[in-house]
Backbone as a printed PyTorch tensor [residue, N CA C, xyz], in Angstrom:
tensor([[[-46.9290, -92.5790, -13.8990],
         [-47.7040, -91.7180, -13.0280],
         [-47.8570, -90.3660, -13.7260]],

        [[-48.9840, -90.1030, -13.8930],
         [-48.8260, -88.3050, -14.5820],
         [-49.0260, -87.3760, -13.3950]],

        [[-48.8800, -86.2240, -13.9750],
         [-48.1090, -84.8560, -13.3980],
         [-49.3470, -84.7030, -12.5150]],

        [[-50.3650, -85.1030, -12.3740],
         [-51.7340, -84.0900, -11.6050],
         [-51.0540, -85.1260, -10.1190]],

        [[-51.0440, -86.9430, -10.6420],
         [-50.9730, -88.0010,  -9.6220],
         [-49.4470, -87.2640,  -9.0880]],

        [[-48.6960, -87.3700,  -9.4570],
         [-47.5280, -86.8110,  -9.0160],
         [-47.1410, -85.5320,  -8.2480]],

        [[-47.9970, -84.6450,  -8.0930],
         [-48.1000, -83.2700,  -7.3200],
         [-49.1420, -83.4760,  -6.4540]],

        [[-50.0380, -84.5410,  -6.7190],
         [-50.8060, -84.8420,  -5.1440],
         [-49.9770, -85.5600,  -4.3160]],

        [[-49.4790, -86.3920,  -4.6840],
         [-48.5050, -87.4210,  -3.8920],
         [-47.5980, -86.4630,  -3.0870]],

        [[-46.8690, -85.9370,  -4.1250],
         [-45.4990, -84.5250,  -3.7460],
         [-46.4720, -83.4340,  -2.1950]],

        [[-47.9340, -83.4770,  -2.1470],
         [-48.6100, -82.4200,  -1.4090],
         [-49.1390, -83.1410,  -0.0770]],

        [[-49.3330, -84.7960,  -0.6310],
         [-49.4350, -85.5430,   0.8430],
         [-48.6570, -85.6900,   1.3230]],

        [[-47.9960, -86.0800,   0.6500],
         [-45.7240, -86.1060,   1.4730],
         [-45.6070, -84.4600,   2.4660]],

        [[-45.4900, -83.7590,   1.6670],
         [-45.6110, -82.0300,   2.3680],
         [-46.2050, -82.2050,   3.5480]],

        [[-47.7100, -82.5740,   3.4240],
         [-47.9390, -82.3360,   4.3620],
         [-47.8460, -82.8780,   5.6090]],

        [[-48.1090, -84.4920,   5.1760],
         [-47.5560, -85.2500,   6.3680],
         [-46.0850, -85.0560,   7.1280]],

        [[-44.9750, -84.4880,   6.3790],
         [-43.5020, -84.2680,   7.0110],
         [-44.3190, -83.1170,   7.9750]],

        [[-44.8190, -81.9380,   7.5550],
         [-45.3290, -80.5750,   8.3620],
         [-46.0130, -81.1450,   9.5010]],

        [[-47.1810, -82.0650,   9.6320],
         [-47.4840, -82.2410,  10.4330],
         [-46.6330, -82.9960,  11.6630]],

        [[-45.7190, -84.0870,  11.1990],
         [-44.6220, -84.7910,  12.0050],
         [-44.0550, -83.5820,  12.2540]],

        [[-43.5980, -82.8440,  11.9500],
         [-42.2370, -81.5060,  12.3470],
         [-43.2350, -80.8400,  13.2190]],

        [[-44.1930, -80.3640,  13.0040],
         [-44.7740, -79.6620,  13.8920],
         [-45.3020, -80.3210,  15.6860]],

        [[-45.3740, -81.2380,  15.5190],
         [-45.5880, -82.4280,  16.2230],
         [-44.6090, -83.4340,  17.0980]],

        [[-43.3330, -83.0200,  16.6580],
         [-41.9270, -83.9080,  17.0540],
         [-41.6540, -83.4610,  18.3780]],

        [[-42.0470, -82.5620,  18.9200],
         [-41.6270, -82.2220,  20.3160],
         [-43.4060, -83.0920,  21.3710]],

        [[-44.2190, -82.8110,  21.2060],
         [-45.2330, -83.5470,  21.8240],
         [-45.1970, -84.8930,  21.4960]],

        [[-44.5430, -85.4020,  20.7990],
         [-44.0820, -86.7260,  20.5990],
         [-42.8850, -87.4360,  20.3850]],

        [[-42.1940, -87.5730,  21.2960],
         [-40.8180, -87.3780,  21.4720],
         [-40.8810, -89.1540,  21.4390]],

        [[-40.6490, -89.5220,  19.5990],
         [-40.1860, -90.4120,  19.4450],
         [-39.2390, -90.8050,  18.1780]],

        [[-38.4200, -91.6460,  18.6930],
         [-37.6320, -91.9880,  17.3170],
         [-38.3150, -92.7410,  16.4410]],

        [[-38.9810, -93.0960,  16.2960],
         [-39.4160, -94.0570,  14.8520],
         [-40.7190, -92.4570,  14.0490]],

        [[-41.1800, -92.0650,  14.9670],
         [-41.6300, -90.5000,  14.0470],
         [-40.5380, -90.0190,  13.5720]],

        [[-39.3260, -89.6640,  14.2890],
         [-37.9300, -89.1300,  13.2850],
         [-37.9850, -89.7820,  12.3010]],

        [[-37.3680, -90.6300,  12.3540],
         [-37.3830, -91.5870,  11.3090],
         [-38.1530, -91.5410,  10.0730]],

        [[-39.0590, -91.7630,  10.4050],
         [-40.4960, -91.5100,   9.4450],
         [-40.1530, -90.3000,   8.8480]],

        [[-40.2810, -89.2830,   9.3710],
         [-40.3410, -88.0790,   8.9200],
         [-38.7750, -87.8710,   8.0020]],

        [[-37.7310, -88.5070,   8.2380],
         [-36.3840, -88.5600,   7.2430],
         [-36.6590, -89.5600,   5.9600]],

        [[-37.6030, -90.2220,   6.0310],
         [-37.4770, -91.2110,   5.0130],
         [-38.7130, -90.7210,   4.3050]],

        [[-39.6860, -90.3740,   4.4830],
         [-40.5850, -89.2400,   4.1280],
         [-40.1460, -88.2930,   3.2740]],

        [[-39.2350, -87.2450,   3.7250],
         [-38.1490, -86.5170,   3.6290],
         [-37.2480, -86.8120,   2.0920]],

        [[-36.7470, -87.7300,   2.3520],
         [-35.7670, -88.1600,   1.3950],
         [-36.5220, -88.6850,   0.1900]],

        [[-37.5990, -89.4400,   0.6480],
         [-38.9980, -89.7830,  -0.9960],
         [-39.1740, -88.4210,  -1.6490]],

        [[-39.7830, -87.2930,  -0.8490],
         [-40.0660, -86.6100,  -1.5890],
         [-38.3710, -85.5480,  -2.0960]],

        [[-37.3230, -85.5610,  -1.9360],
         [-36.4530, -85.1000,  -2.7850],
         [-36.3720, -86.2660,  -4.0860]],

        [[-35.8870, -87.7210,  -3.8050],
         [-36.5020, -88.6390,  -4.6220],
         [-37.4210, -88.2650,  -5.8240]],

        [[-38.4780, -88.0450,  -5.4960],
         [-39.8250, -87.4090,  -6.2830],
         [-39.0720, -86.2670,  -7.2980]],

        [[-38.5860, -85.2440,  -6.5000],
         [-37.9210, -83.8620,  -7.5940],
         [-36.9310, -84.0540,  -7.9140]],

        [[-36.0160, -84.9140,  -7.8460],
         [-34.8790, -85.7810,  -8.7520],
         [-35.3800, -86.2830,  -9.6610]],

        [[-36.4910, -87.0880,  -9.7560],
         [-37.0090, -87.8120, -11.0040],
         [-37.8140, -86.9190, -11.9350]],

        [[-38.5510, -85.7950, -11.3490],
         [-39.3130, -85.2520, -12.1040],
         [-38.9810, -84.5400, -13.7330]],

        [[-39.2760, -84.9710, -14.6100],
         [-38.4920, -84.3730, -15.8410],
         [-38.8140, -82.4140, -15.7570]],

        [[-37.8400, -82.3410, -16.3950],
         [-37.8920, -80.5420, -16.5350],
         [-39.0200, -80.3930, -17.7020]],

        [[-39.1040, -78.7730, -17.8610],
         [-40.3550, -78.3420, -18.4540],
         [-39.6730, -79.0490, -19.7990]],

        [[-38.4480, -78.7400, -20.6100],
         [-37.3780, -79.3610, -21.7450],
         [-37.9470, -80.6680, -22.1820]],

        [[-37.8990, -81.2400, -21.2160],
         [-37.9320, -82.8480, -20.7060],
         [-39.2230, -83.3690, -21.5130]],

        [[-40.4430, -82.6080, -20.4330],
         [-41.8360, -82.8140, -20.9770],
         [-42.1780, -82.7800, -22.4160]],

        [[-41.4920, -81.1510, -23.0810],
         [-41.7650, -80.9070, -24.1250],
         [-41.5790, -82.3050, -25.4930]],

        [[-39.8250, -82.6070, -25.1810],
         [-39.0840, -83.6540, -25.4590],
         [-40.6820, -84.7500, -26.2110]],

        [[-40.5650, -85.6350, -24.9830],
         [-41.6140, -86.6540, -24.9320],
         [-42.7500, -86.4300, -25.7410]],

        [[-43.3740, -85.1050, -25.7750],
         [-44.7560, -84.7620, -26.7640],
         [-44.6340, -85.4580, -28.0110]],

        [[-43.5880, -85.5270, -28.1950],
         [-43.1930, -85.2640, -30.0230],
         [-43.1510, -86.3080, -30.5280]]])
């Protein structure tokens, strides 16, 4: 996946958790929790894997 696909993904994740969080009280359900933790946990997932600027350089070469 390259870096452009990977920071859109990282910005639909964003936003969809924002919209569930903003939203969790007019919809007072557990499987939206849910969603929104496993949502949640992909995108830390995502910045665990992401190589550092080091990383990138690394690979060029």
């Amino acid at each position: 996946m390259s870096t452009e696909e990977t920071a859109q993904l990282r910005q639909a994740l964003e936003d969809t958790i924002q919209v569930l969080e903003r939203t969790r009280h007019s919809f007072k359900s557990r499987e939206l929790g849910q969603l929104r933790r496993r949502l949640l946990d992909l995108l830390e997932q995502l910045a665990d894997a992401e190589p550092t600027q080091g990383q990138r350089m690394e690979r060029r070469r």
